[in-house]
Short mmCIF file of C-alpha atoms and ligand atoms in Angstrom, two decimals:
data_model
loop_
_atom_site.label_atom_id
_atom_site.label_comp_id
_atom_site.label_asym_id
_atom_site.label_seq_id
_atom_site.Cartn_x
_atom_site.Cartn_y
_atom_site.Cartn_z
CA UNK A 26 12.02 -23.23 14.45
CA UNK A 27 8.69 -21.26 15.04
CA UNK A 28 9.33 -17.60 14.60
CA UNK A 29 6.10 -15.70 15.63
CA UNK A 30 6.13 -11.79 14.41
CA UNK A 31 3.93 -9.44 15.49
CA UNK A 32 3.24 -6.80 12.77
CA UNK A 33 1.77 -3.50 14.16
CA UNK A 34 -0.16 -0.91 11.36
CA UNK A 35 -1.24 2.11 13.38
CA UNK A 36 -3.54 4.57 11.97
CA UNK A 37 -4.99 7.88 13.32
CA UNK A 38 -8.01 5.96 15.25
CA UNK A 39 -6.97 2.34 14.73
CA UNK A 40 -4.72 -0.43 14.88
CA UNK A 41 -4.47 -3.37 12.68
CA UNK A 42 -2.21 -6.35 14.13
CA UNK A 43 -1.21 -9.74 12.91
CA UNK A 44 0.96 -12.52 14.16
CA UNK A 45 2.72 -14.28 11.35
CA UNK A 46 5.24 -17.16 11.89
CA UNK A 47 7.77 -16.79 9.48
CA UNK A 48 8.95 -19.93 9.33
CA UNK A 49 5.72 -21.71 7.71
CA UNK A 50 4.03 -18.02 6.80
CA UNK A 51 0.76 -19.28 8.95
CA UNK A 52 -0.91 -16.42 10.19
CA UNK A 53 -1.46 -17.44 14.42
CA UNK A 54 -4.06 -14.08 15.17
CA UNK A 55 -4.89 -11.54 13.62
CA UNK A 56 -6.73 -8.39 14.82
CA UNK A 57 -8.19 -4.99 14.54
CA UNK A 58 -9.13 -1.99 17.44
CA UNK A 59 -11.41 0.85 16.21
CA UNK A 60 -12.32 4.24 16.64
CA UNK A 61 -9.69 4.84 19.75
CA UNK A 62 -10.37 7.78 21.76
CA UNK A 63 -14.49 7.76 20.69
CA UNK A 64 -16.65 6.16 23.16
CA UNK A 65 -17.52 2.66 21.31
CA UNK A 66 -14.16 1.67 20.64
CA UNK A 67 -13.86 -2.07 19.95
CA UNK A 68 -11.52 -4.62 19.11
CA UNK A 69 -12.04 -7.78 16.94
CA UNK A 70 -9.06 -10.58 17.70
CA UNK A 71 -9.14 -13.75 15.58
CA UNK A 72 -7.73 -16.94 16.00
CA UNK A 73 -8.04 -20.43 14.67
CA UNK A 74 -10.90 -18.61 12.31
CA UNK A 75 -12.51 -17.55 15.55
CA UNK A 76 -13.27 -13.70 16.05
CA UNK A 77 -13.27 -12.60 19.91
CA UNK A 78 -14.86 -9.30 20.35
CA UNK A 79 -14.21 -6.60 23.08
CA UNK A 80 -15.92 -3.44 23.35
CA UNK A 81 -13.95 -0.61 26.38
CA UNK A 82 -13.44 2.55 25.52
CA UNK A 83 -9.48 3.66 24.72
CA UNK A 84 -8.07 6.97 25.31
CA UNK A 85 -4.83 6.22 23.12
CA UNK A 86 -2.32 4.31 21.39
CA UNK A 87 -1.52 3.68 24.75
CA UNK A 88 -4.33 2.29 26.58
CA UNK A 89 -5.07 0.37 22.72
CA UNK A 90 -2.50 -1.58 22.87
CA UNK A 91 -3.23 -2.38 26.30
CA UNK A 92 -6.05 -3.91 25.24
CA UNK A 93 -4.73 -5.71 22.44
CA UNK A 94 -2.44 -7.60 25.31
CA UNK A 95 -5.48 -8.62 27.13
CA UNK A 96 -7.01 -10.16 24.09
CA UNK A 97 -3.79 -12.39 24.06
CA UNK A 98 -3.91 -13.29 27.29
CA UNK A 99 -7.41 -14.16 26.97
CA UNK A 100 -7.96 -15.88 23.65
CA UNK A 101 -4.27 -16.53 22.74
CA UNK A 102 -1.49 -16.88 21.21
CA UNK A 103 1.12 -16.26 24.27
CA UNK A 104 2.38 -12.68 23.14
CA UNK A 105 5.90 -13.96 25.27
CA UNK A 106 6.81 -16.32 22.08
CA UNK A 107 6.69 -13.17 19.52
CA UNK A 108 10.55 -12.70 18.88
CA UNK A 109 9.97 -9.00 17.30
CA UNK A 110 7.48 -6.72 16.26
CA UNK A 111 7.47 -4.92 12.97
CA UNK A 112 6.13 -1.40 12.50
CA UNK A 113 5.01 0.06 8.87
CA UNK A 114 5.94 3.44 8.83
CA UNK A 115 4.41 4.82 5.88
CA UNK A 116 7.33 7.64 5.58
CA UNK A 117 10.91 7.21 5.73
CA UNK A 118 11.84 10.87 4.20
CA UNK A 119 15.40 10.46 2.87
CA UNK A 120 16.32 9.43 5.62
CA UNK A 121 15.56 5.40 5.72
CA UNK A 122 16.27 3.57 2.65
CA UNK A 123 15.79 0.24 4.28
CA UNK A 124 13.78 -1.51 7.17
CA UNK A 125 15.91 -0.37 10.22
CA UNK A 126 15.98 -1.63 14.20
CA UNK A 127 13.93 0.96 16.06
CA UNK A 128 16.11 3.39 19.01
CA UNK A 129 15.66 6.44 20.13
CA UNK A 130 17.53 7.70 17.66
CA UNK A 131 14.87 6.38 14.74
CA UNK A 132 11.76 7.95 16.84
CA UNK A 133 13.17 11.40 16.90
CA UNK A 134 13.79 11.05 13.13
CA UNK A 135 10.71 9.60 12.32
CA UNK A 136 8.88 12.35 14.26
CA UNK A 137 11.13 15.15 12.02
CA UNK A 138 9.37 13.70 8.72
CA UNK A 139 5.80 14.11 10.31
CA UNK A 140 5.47 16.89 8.00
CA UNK A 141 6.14 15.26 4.92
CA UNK A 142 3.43 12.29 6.16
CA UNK A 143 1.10 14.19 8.78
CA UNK A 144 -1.59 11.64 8.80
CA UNK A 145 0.59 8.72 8.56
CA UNK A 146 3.70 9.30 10.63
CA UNK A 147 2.31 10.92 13.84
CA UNK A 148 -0.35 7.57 15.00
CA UNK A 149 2.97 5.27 14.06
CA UNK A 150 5.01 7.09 16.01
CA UNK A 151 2.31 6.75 18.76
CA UNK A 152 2.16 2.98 17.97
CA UNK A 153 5.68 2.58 18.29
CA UNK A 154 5.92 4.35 21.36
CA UNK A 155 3.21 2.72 23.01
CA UNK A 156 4.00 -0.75 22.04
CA UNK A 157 8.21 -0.12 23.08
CA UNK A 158 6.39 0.47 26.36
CA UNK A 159 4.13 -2.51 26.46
CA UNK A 160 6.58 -5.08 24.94
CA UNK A 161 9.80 -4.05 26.04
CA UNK A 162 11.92 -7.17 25.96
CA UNK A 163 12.30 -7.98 21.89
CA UNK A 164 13.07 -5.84 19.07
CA UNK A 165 11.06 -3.16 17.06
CA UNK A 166 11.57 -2.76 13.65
CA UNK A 167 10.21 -0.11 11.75
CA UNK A 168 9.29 -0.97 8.16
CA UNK A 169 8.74 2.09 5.38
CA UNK A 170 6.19 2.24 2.85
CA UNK A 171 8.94 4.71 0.71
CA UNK A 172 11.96 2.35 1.03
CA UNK A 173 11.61 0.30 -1.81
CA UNK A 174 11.70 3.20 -4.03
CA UNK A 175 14.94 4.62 -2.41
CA UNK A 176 16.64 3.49 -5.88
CA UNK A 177 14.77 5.84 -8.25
CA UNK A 178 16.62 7.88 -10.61
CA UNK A 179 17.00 11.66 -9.87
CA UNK A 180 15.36 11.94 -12.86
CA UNK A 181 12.48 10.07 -12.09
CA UNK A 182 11.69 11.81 -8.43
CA UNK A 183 13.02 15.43 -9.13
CA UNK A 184 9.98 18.14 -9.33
CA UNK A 185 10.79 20.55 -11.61
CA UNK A 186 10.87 23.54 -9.36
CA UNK A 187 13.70 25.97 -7.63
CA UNK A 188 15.97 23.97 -7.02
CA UNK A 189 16.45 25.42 -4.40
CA UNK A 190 13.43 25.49 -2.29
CA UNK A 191 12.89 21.37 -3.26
CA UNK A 192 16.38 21.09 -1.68
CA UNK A 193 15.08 22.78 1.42
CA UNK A 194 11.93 21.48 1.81
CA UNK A 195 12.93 18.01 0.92
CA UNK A 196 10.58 18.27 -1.78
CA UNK A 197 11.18 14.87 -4.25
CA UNK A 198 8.89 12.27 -5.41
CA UNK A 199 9.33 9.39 -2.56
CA UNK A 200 6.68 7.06 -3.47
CA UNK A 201 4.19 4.61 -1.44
CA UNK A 202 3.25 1.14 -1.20
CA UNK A 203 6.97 0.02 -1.46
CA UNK A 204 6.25 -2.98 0.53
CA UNK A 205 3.85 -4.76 -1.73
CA UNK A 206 5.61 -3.43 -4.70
CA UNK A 207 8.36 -5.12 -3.41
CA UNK A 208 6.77 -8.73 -2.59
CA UNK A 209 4.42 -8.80 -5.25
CA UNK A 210 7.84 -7.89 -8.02
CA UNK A 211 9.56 -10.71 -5.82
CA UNK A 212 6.89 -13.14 -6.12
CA UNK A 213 6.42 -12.71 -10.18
CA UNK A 214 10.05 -13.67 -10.80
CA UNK A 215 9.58 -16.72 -8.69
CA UNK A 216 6.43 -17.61 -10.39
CA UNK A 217 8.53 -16.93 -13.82
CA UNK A 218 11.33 -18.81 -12.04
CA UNK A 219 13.17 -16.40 -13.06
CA UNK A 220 15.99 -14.78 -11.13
CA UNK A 221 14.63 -10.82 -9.89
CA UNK A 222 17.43 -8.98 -11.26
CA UNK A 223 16.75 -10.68 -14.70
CA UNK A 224 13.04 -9.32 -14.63
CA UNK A 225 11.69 -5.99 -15.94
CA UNK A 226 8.36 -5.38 -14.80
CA UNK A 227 5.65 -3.22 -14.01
CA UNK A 228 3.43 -3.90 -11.06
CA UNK A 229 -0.10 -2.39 -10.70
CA UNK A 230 -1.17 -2.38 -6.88
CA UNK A 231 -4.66 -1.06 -7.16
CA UNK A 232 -7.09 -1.03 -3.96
CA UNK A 233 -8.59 2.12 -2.41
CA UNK A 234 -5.33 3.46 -2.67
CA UNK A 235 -3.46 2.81 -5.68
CA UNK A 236 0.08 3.25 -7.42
CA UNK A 237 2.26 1.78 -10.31
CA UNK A 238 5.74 0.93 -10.29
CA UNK A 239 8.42 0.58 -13.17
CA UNK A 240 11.08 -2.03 -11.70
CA UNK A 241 14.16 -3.16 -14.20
CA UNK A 242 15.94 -5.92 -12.94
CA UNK A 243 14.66 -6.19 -9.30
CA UNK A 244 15.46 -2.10 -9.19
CA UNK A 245 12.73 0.18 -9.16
CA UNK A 246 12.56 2.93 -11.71
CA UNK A 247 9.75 5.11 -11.43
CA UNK A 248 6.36 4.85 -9.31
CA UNK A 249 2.97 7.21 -9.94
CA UNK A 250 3.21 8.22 -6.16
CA UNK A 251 5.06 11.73 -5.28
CA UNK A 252 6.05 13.61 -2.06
CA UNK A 253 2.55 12.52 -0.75
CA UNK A 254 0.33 9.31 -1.63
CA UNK A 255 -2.31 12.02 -3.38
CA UNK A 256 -0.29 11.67 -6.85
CA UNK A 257 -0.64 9.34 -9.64
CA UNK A 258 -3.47 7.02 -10.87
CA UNK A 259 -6.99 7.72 -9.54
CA UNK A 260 -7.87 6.00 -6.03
CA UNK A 261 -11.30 5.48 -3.95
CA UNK A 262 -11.46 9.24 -2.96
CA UNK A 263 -8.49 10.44 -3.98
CA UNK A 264 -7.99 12.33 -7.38
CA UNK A 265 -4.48 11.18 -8.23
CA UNK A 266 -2.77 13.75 -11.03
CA UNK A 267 -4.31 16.93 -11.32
CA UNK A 268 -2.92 20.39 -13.16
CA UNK A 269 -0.82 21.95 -10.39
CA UNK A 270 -2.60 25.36 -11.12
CA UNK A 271 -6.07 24.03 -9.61
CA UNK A 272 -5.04 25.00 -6.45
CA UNK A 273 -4.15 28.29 -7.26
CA UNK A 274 -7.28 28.51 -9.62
CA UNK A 275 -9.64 27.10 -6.53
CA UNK A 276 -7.82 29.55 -4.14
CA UNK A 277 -9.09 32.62 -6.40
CA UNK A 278 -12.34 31.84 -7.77
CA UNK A 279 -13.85 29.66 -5.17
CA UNK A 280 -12.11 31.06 -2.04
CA UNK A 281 -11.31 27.63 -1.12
CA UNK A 282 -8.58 27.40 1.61
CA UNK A 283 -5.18 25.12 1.24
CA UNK A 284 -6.72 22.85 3.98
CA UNK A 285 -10.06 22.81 2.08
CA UNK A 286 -8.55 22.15 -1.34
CA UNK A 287 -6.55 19.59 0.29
CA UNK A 288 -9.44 17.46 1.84
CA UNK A 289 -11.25 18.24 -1.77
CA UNK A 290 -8.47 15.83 -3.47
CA UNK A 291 -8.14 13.52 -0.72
CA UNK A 292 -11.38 12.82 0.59
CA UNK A 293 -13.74 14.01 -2.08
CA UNK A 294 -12.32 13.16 -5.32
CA UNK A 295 -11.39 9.64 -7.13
CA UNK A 296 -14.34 7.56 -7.71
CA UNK A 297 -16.31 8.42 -4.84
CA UNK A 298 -16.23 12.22 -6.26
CA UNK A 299 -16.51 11.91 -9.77
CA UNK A 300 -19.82 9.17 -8.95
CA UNK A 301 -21.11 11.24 -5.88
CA UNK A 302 -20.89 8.08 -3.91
CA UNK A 303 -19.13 4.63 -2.54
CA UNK A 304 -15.50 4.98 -3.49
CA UNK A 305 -15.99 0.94 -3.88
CA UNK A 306 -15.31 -0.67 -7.10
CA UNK A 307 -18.12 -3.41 -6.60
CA UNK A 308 -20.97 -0.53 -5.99
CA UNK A 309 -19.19 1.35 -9.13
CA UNK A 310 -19.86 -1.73 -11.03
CA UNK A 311 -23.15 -2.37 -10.00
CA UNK A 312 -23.70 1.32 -11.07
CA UNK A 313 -22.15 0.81 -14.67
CA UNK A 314 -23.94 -2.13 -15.70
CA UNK A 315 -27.16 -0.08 -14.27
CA UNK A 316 -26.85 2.51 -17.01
CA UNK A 317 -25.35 5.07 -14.66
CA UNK A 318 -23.39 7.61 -16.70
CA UNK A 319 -21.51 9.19 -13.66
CA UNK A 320 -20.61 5.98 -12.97
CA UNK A 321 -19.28 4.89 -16.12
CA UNK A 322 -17.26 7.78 -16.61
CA UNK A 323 -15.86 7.82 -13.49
CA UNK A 324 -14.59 4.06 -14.40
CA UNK A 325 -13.35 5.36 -17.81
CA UNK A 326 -11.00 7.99 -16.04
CA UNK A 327 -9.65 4.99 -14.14
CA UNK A 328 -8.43 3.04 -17.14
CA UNK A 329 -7.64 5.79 -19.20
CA UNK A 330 -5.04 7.30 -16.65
CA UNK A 331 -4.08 2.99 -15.42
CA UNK A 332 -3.33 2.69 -19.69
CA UNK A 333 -1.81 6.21 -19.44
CA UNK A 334 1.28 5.21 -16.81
CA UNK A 335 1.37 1.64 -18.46
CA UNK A 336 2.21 3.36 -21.68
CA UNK A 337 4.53 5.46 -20.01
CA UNK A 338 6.37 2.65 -18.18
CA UNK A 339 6.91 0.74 -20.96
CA UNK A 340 8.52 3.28 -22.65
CA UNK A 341 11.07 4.18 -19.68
CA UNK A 342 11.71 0.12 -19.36
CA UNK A 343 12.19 0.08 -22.70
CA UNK A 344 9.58 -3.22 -22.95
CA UNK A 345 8.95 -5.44 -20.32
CA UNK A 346 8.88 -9.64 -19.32
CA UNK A 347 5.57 -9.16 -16.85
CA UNK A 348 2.59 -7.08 -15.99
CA UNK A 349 1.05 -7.77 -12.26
CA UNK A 350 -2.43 -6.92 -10.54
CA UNK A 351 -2.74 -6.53 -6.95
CA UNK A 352 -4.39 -5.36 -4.22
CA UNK A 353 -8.10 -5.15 -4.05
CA UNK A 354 -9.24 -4.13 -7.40
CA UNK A 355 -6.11 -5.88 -9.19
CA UNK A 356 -6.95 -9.07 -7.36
CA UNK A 357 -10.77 -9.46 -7.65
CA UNK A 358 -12.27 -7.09 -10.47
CA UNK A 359 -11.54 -8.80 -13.88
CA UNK A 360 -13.35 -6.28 -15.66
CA UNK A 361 -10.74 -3.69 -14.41
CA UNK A 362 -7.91 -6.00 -15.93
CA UNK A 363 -10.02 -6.94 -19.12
CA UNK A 364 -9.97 -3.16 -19.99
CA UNK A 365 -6.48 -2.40 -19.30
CA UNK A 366 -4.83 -5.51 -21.24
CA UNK A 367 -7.78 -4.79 -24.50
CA UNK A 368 -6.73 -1.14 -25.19
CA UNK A 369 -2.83 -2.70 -24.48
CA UNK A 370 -3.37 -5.49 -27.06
CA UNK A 371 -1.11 -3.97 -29.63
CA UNK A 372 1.45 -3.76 -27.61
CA UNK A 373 1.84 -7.49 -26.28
CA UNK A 374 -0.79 -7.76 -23.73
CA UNK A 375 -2.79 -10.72 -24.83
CA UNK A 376 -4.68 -11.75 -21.96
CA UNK A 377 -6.68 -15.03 -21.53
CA UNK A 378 -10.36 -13.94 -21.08
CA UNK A 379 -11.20 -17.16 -19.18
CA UNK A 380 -8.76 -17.25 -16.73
CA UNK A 381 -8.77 -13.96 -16.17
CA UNK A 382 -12.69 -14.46 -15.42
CA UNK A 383 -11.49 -17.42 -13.00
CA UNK A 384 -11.72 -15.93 -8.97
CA UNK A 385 -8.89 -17.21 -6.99
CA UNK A 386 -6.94 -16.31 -3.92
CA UNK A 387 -3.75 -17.79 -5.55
CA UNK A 388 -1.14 -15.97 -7.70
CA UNK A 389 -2.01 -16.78 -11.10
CA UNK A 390 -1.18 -16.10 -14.72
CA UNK A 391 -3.89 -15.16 -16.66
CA UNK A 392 -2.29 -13.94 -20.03
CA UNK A 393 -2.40 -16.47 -23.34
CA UNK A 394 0.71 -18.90 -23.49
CA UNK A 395 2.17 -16.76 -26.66
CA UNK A 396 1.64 -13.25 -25.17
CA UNK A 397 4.83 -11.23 -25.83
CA UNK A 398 4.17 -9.54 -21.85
CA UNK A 399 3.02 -12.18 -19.33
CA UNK A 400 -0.23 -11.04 -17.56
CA UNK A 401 -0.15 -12.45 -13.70
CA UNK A 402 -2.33 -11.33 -10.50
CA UNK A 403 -0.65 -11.99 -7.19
CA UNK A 404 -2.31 -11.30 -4.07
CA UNK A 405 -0.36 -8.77 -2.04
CA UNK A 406 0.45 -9.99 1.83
CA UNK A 407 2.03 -6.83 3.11
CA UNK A 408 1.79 -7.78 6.48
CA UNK A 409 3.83 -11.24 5.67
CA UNK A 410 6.78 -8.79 3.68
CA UNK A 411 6.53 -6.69 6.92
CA UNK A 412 7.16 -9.89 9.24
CA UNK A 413 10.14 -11.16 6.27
CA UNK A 414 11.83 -7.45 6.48
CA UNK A 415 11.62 -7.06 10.29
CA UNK A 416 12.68 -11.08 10.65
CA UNK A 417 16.14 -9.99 8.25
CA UNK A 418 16.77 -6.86 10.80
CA UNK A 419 16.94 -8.27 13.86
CA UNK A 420 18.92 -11.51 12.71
CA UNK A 421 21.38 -9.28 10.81
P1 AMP B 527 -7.61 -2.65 -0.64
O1 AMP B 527 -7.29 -1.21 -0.37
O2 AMP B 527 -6.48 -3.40 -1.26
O3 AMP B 527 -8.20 -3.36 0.56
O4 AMP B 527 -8.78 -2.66 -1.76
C1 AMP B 527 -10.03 -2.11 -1.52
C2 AMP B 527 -10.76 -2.00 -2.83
O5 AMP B 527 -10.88 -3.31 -3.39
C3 AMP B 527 -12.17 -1.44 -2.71
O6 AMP B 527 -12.38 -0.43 -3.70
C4 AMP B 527 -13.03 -2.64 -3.01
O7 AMP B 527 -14.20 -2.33 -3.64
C5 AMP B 527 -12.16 -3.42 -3.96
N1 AMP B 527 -12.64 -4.82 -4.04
C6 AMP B 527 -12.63 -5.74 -3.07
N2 AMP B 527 -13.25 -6.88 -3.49
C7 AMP B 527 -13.65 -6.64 -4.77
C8 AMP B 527 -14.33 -7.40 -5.76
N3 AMP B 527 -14.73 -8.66 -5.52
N4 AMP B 527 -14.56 -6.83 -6.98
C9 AMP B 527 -14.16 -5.57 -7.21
N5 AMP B 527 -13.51 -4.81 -6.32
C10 AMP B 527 -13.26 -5.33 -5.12
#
């Protein structure tokens, strides 16, 4: 039976929306409205590889959504056979370890962790309220970005600190990207055909945000992001890992404010900081094989701190069955994955330079048939996990 979800990702000043059918994962529309609340806000709606544009200025979430109904009732399909909508909520605090049916109760919770995700939570919330109000007959299910790494260790997402004040401040490492962790890990033990809990594994979900996860057994261990998505390996324009003590050090000697040193490691760090420029790995590349030495060292950061949690992961797994790219960068730059798997060589990673060279939109594995570690690159689909979570809520 035909089981149409529609999967809601609200940002700040956009929302991204897809209709997936479940049953035969075919993607039925698929959509996009910009810059709501500015005066040229537009929305792009595509079906049957047809892209409908409408350009009316949106106030809100509100009046966005609005407009996102019109573009089904315009260009199709009917919005009245969706039988739920699924939310990402990018975080769940301690609160949600798993995808949960969305009340009143969930909003008011939701909107008690905007601190811990104050550009994230606040526009889902937003989204959530605004499309309860549009599409009030089925079920909302919000999905979190930090529920798939509800299993780590204490010892894996305890800070170091007073104990005390982490306790209060719910201070722990969380973790991001849980979603496509999750599918992608799923996906590699069915490519292995392999049951999950049989398969250790580290996955590598690098786009312009990026993370690493440890997962033993279908159970994630450890992941590089923290209490916000800033930590770990280094992203588009964020810096990833940094000594804690810069901010103190910027705070003294360059009078920089919290909020300034804040937007310094989120916005203008990463590759786009360290080059000057596009925090996009096909302009970096352009720039490396140019000669440019920003560039190149920017890209040598990358790998060296990718190799760095590798290393690290492999230790804490104690060896591992598979290694997985995803996400932009993992997906599409081989030169990225060439690096990584050369300086891991020793230690099992024997990729196959061909196929690895081979572009493809299909999970593939691109490691030599003897390789001790099995090298794969599966394309995420977090939109189609989103639809499979929310889909398992509302029929449980
Ligand atoms: P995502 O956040 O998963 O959408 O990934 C965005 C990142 O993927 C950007 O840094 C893009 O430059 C990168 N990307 C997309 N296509 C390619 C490509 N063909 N080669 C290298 N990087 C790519």
């Amino acid at each position: 039976m035909p089981t149409p979800i529609l999967v809601l990702n609200c940002g700040s000043s956009s929302i991204k929306y897809q209709v997936i059918d479940v049953e035969d994962e075919s993607r039925l529309a698929s959509g996009l409205v910009q810059k709501i609340g500015l005066p040229d806000t537009s929305l792009e709606h595509t079906v049957d590889g047809t892209t409908n544009r409408m350009d009316q200025m949106v106030a809100d979430h509100k009046q966005a959504l609005e407009l996102v109904v019109r573009a089904f009732e315009m260009y199709g399909p009917a919005l009245s056979d969706v039988v739920a909508v699924g939310h990402r909520a990018v975080h769940g605090g301690q609160s949600f370890r798993a995808p949960v049916r969305i009340d009143d109760d969930v909003i008011e919770k939701l909107s008690e962790l905007s601190p811990l995700a104050p550009l994230h939570n606040p526009p889902a919330i937003a989204g959530i309220e605004a499309a309860m109000s549009t599409l009030p007959d089925v079920p909302h299910v919000a999905v979190f970005d930090t529920a798939f790494f509800a299993t780590l260790p204490a010892e894996a997402y305890t800070y170091a600190i007073d104990a005390e004040i982490a306790k209060k401040y719910a201070v722990r490492k969380y973790g991001f990207h849980g979603t496509s962790h999750k599918y992608v890990s799923e996906r590699v033990a069915e490519l292995l055909e392999r049951p999950y809990d049989e398969v250790d594994q580290i996955v590598c979900h690098l786009g312009n945000g990026a993370s690493i996860s440890a997962i033993r057994g279908g159970v994630a261990v450890d992941t590089s992001m923290g209490l916000t998505p800033l930590q770990g390996l280094v992203m588009g324009t964020r810096s990833g890992d940094v000594d804690p003590g810069l901010h103190a050090y910027l705070s003294r000697e360059a009078g920089m404010s919290v909020g300034e040193i804040d937007r310094l490691l989120n916005s203008r760090s990463g590759i786009a900081g360290l080059t000057g420029g596009s925090s996009d790995f096909r302009d970096l590349g352009t720039r490396v094989e140019a000669g440019d030495s920003a560039a190149k060292l920017a890209y040598d950061v990358y790998i060296h701190r990718l190799v760095s949690y590798i290393g690290s992961y492999l230790a804490i797994l104690g060896g591992i069955d598979a290694i997985t790219f995803t996400a932009g960068v993992g997906e599409n730059d081989d030169a990225v994955r060439e690096s990584v798997c050369d300086r891991l060589a020793p230690l099992g990673f024997l990729l196959d330079d061909e196929a690895n060279r081979i572009r493809s939109k299909e999970p593939r594995r691109i490691s030599q048939p003897d390789s001790p570690v099995q090298i794969l690159v599966v394309p995420t689909n977090e939109e189609l996990a989103m639809a499979r979570e929310t889909l398992k809520v509302i029929s449980a």
